Short mmCIF file of C-alpha atoms and ligand atoms in Angstrom, two decimals:
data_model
loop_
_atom_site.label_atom_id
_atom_site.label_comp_id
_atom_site.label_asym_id
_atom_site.label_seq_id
_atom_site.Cartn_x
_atom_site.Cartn_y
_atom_site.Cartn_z
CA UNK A 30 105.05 76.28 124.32
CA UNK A 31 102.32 74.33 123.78
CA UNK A 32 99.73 76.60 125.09
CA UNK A 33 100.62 79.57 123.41
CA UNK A 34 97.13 79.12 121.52
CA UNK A 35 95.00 80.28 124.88
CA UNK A 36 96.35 83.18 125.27
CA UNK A 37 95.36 86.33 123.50
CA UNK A 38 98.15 88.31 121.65
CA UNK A 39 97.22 91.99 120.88
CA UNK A 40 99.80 91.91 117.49
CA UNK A 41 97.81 89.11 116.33
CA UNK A 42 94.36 90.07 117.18
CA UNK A 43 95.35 93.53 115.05
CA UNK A 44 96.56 91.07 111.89
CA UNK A 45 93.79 89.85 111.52
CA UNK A 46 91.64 93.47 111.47
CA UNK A 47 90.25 94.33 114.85
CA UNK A 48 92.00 97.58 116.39
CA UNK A 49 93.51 97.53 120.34
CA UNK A 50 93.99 100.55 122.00
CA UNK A 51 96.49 101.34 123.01
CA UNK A 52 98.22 100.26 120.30
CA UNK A 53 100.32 96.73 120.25
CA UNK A 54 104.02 97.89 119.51
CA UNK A 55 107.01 96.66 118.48
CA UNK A 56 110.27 98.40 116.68
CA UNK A 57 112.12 97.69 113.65
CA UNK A 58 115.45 96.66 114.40
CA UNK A 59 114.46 96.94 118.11
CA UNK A 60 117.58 94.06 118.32
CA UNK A 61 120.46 95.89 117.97
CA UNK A 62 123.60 98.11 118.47
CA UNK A 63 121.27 100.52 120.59
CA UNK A 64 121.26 98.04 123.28
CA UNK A 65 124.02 97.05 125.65
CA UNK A 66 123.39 93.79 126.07
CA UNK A 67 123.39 93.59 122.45
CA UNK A 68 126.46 94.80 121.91
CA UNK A 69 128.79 92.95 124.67
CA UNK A 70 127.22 89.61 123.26
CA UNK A 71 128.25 91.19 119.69
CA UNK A 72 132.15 91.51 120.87
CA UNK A 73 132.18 88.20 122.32
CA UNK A 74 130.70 86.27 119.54
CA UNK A 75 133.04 88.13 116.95
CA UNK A 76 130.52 89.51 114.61
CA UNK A 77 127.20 90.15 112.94
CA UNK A 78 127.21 87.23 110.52
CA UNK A 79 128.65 84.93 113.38
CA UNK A 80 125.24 85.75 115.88
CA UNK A 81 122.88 84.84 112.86
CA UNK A 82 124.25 81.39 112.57
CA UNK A 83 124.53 81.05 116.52
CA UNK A 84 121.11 79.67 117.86
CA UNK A 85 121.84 80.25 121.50
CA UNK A 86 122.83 84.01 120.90
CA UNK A 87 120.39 84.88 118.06
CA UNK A 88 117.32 83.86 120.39
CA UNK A 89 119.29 85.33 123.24
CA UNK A 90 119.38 88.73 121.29
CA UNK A 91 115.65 88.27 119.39
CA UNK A 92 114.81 88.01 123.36
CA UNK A 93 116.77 91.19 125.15
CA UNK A 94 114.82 93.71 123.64
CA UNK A 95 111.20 91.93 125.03
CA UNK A 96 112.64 91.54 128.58
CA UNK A 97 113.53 95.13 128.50
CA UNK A 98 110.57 96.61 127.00
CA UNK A 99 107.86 93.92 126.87
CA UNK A 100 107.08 94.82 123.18
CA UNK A 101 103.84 92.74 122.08
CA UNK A 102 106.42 91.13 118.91
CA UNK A 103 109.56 89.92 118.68
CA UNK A 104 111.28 89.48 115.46
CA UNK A 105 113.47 86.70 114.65
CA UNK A 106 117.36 88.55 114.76
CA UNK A 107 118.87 87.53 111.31
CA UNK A 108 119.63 89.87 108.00
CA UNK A 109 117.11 90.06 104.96
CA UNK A 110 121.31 88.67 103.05
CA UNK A 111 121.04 85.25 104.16
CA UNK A 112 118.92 84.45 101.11
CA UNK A 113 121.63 85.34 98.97
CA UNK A 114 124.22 83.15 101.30
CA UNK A 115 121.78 80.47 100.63
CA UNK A 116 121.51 81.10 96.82
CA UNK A 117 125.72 80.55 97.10
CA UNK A 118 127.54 84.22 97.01
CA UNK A 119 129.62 84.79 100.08
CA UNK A 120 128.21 87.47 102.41
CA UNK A 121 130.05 89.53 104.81
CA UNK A 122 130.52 92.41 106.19
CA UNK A 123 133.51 95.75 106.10
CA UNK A 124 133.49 97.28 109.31
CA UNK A 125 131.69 100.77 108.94
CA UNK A 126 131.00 100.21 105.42
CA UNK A 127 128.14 97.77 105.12
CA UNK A 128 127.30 94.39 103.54
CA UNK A 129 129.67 92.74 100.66
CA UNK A 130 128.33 89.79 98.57
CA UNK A 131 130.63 88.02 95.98
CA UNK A 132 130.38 87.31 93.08
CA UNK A 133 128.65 90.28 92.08
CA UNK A 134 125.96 89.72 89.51
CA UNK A 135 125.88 92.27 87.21
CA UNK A 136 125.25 90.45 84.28
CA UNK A 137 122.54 88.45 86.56
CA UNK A 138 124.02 85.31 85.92
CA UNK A 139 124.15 82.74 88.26
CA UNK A 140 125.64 79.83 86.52
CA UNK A 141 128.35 79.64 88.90
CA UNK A 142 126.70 79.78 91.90
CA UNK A 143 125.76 76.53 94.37
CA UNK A 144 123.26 76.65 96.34
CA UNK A 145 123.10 75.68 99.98
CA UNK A 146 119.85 75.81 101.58
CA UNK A 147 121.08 73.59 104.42
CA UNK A 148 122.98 76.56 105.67
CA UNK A 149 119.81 78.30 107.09
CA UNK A 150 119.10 75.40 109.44
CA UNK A 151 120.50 77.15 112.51
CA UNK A 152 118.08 80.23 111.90
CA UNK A 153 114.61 77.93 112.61
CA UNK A 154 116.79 76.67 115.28
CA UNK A 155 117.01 80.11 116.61
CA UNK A 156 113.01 80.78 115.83
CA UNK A 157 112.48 77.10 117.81
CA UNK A 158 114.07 78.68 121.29
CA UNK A 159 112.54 82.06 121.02
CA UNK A 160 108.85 80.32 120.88
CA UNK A 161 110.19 78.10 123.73
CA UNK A 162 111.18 80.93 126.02
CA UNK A 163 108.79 83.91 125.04
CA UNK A 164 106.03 85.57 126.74
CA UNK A 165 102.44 84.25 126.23
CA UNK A 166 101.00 87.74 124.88
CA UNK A 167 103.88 88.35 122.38
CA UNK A 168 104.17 87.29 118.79
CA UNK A 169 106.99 85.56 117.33
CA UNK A 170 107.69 87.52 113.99
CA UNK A 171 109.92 86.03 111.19
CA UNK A 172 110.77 88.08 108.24
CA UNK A 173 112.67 87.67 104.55
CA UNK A 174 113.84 90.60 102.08
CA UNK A 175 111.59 91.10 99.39
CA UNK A 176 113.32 89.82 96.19
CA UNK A 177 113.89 93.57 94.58
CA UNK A 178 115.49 94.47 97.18
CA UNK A 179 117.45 91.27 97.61
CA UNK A 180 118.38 91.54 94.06
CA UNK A 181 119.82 95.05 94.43
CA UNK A 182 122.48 93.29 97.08
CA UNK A 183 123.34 90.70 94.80
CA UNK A 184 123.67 92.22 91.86
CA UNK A 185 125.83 95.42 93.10
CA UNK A 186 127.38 93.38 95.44
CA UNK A 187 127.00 95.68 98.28
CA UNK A 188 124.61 98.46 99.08
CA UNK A 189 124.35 101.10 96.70
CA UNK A 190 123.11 104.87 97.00
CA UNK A 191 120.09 104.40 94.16
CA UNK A 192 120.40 100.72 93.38
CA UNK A 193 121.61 101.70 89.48
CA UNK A 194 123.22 98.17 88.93
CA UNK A 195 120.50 96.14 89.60
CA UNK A 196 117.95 99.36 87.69
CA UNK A 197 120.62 98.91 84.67
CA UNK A 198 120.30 95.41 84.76
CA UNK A 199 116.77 94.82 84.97
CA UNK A 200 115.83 97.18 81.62
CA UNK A 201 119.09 95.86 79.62
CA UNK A 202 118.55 92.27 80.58
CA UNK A 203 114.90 91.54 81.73
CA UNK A 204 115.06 87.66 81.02
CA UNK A 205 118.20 87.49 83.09
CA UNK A 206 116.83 89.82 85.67
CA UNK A 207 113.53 87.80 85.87
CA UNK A 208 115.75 84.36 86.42
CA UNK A 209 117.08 86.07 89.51
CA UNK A 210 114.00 87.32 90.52
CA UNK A 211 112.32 83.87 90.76
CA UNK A 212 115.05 82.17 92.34
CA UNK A 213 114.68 84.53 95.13
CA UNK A 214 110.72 84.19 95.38
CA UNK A 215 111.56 80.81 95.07
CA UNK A 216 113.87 80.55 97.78
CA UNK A 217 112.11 82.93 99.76
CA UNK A 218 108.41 80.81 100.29
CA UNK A 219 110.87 78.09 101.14
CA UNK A 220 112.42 79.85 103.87
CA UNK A 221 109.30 81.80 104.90
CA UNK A 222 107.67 78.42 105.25
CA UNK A 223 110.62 76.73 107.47
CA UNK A 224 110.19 79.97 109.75
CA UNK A 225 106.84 79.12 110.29
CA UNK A 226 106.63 75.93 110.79
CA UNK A 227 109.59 76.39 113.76
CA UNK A 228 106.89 78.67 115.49
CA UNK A 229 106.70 82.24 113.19
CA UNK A 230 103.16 83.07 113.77
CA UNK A 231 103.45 86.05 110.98
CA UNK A 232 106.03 87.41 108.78
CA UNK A 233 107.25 91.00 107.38
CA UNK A 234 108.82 90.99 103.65
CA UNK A 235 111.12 94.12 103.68
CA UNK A 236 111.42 96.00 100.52
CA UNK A 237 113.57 98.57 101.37
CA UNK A 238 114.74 99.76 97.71
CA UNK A 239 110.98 99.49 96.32
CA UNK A 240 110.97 103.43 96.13
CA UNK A 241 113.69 103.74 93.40
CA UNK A 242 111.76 102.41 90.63
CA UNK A 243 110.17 103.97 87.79
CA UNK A 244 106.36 102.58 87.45
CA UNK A 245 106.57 100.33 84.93
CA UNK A 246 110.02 98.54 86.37
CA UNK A 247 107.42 99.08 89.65
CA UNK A 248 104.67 97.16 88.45
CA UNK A 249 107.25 94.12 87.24
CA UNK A 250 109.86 94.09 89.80
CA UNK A 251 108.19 94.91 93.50
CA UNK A 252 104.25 94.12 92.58
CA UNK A 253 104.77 90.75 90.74
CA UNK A 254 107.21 89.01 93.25
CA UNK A 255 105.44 90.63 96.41
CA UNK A 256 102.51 88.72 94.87
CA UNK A 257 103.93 85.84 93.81
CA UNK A 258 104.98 85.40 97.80
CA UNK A 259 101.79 86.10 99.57
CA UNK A 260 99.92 83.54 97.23
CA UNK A 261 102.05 80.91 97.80
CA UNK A 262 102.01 81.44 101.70
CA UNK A 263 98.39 81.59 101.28
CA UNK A 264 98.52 78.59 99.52
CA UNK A 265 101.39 76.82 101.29
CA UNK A 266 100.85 78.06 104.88
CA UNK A 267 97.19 79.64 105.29
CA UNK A 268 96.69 81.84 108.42
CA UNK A 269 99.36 83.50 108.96
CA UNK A 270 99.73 87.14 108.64
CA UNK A 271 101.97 88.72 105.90
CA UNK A 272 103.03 92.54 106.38
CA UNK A 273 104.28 94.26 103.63
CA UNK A 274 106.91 96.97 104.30
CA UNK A 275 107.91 98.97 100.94
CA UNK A 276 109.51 101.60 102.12
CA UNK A 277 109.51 104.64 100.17
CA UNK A 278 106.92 103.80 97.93
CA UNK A 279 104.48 106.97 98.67
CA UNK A 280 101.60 107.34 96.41
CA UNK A 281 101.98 103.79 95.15
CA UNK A 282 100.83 102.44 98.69
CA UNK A 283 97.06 101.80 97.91
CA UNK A 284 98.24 100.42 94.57
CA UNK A 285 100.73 97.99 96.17
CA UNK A 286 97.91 96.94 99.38
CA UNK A 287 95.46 96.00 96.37
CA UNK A 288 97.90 94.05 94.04
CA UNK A 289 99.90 92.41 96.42
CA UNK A 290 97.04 91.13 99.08
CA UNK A 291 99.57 91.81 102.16
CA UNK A 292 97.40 91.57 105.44
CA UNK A 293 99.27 94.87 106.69
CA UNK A 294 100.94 97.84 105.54
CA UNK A 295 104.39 98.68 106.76
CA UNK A 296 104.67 102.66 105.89
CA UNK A 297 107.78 104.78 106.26
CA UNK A 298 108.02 107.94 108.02
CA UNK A 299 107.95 110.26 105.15
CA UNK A 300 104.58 109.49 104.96
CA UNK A 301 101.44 111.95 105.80
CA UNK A 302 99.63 109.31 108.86
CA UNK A 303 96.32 111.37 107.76
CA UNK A 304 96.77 110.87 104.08
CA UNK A 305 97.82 106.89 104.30
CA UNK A 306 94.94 106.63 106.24
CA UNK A 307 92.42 108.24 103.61
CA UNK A 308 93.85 106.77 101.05
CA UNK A 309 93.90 103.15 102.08
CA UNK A 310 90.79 100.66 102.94
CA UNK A 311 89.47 101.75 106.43
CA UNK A 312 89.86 97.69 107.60
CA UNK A 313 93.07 97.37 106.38
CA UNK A 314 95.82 96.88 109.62
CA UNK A 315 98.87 99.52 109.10
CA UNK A 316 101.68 99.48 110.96
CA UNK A 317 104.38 102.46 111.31
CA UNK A 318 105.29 105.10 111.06
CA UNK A 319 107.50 106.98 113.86
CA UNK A 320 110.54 108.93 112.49
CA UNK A 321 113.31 106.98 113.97
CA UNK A 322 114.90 110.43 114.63
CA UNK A 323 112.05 111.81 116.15
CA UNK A 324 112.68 108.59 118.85
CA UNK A 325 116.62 109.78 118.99
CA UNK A 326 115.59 113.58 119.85
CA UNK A 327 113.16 112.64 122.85
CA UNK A 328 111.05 115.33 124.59
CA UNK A 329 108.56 117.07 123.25
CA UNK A 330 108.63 116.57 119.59
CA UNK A 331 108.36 112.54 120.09
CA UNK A 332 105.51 113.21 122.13
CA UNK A 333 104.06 115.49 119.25
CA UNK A 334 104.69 113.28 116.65
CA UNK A 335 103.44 110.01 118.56
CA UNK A 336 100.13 112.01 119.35
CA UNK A 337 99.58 112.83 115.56
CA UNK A 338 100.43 109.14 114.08
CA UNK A 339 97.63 107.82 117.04
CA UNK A 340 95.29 110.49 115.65
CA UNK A 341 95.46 109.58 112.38
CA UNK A 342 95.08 105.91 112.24
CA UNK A 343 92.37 106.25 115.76
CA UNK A 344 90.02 104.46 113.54
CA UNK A 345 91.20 101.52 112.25
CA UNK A 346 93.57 98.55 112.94
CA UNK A 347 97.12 99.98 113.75
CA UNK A 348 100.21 98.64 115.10
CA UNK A 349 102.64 101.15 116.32
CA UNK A 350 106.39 101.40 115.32
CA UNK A 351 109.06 103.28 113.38
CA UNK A 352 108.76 104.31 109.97
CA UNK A 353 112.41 102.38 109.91
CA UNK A 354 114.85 100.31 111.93
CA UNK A 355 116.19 102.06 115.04
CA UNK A 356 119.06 104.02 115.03
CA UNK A 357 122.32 103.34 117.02
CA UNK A 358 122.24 105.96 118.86
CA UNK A 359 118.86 106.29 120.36
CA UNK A 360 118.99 106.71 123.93
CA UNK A 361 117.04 103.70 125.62
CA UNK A 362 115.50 106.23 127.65
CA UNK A 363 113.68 107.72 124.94
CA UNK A 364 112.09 104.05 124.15
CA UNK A 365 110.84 103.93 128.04
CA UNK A 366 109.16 107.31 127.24
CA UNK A 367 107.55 106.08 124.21
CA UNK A 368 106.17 102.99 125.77
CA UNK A 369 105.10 104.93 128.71
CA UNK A 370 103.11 107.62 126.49
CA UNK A 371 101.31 104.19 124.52
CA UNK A 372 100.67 102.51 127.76
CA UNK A 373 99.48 105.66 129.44
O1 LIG B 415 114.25 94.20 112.76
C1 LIG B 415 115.05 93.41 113.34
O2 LIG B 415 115.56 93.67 114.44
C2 LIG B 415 115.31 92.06 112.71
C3 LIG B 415 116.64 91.85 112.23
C4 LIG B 415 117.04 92.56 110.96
C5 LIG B 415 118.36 93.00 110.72
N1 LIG B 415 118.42 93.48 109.46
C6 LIG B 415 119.47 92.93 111.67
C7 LIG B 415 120.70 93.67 111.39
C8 LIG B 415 116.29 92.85 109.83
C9 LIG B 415 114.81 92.65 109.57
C10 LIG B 415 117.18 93.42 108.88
C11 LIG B 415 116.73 93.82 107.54
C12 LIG B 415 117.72 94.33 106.59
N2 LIG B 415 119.03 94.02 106.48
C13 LIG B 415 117.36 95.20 105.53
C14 LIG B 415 115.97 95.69 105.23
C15 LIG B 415 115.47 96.70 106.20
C16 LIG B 415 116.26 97.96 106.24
O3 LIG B 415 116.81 98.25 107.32
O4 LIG B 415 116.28 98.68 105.24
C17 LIG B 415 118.53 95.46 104.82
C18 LIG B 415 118.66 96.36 103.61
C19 LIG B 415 119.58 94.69 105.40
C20 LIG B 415 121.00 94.58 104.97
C21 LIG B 415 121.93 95.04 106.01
N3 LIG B 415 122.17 94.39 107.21
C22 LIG B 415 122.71 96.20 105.97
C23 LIG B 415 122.71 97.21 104.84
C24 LIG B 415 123.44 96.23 107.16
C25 LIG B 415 124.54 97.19 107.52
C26 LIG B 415 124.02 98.50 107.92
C27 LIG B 415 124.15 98.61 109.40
O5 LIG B 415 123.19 99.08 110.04
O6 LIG B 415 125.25 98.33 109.89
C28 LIG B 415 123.05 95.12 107.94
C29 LIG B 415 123.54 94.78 109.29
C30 LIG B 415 122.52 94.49 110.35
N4 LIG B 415 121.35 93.79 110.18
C31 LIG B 415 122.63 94.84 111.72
C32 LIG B 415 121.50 94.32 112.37
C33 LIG B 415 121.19 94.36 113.86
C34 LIG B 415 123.80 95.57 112.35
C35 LIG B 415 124.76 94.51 112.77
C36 LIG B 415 125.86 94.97 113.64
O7 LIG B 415 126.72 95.71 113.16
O8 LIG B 415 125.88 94.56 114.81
#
């Protein structure tokens, strides 16, 4: 949509440091098994994996949640294990188990693996017919894995409770470990940049994992990369908006803001709203941090939290949604009440 430009998008406008009130909002996740809609496309499709690839369904699905709710972004529906797919393991996924990735990499070698970068032409298809078919006020979002966390996937070959492989791997190996590392920044600016120029008008890197690392592996592993992304957006794409979203990181947060040069701050719901907010820069935009349970239980403690998270950041640049990704079972219901409180 050409004139996407004169309108004014409230996600956007907070991205680049000037607060709204109320609060634009959007949900991690917020495409998913809690909807529906979601799931009888899911069953006729046959699959996860099979609705990535699928242009027509994955900006069908991107777009169900923003009909429903009209949150102010939508994010591009894909999975931060693409990358890897692209790098040339094979990615799917066990029923109730999780994500499977072969061959593992536990030596970090990746000798045998050909890469197909090709393959992720259908997702900036997908990213091309959201733009087309989306509201004026909300903001396409695209999104990659940060490489840590990446790297746990591909290493263990599937998740893992405290990411020990890839830990093991990184302090026995670190050469190795680096090589794997860069191919996934490398690969990662690539695909950032293809999402962007098919209409992304900012992006979240998702570092899930970056909370299981000593300070040190820290420092090496989640600050270097993080960095080594933003500058060559900066440099490669300049303008648009990078959120950061290292989840469990806690006291490392202003640390991470400062080294990294994210626009935003993702934060996770174990952290104190009133404490993130005196301990990072008063202009810088944060977005979070809802506990995704507290939107499953409803009622009066969701109203009580929501209240105390808009206290907290009242003075600066904030962008409301879950700490993390929504959880199956939260009754759509429950979003309507949320929305209703923020609109209110
Ligand atoms: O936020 C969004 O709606 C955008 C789409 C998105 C998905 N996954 C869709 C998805 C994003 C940004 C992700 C990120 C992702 N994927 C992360 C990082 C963020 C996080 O949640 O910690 C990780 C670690 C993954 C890897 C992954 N994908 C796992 C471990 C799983 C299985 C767990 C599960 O919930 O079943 C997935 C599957 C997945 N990714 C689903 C969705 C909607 C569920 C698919 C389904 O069963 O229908």
């Amino acid at each position: 949509m050409e004139n996407r430009h004169a309108f004014d998008r409230p996600l956007l406008g907070v991205l680049s440091g000037e607060r709204r009130d109320p609060p634009p909002v959007w949900l991690m996740r917020q495409a998913g098994r809690y909807l529906p809609e979601y799931r009888a496309l899911r069953a006729e499709k046959g699959g996860f994996l099979a609705l990535c690839y699928d242009p027509v369904a994955a900006a069908e699905i991107t777009l169900q949640p923003i009909r429903r709710f009209g949150f102010d972004g939508a994010i591009l529906f894909s999975d931060i294990l693409v990358i890897p797919q692209a790098l040339g393991q094979d990615l799917w996924f066990e029923t109730g188990e999780g994500p499977r990735l072969a061959p593992q990499l536990l030596d970090g070698d990746m000798s045998a693996l050909s890469p197909e970068p090709a393959m992720l032409a259908p997702i900036f298809e997908t990213v091309r017919r959201v733009v087309a078919e989306l509201p004026p006020h909300t903001t396409m979002l695209g999104f990659a894995g940060s490489p840590w966390t990446v790297a746990t996937y591909m290493v263990a070959g599937q998740g893992t409770k405290d990411q020990n492989p890839a830990r093991r791997l990184a302090y026995r190996d670190p050469a190795a470990f680096r090589r794997l590392i860069d191919a996934i920044v490398a690969a990662t600016v690539d695909y950032l940049c293809d999402q962007i120029d098919a209409g992304v008008e900012a992006v979240q890197l998702f570092d899930s994992w970056a909370g299981s690392l000593a300070p040190e592996e820290f420092k090496r592993w989640v600050i270097v990369p993080n960095r080594a992304i933003v500058e060559a957006l900066r440099s490669r794409r300049p303008g648009i908006p990078i959120i950061g979203f290292p989840k469990g990181i806690g006291e490392k947060l202003p640390v991470y803001a400062r080294e990294t040069g994210v626009d935003a701050l993702g934060i996770d719901e174990t952290m104190d709203p009133v404490w993130a907010d005196g301990a990072l820069p008063a202009s810088l935009p944060v977005q979070g941090n809802l506990d995704p349970l507290a939107l499953v239980a409803g009622g009066d403690g969701l109203a009580t939290a929501v209240a105390g998270i808009r206290a907290a950041f009242a003075k600066r640049p904030h962008i409301f949604n879950l700490g993390h990704g929504i959880l199956q079972d939260t009754p759509i219901s429950h979003v309507e009440q949320l929305l209703a409180m923020l609109r209110a």
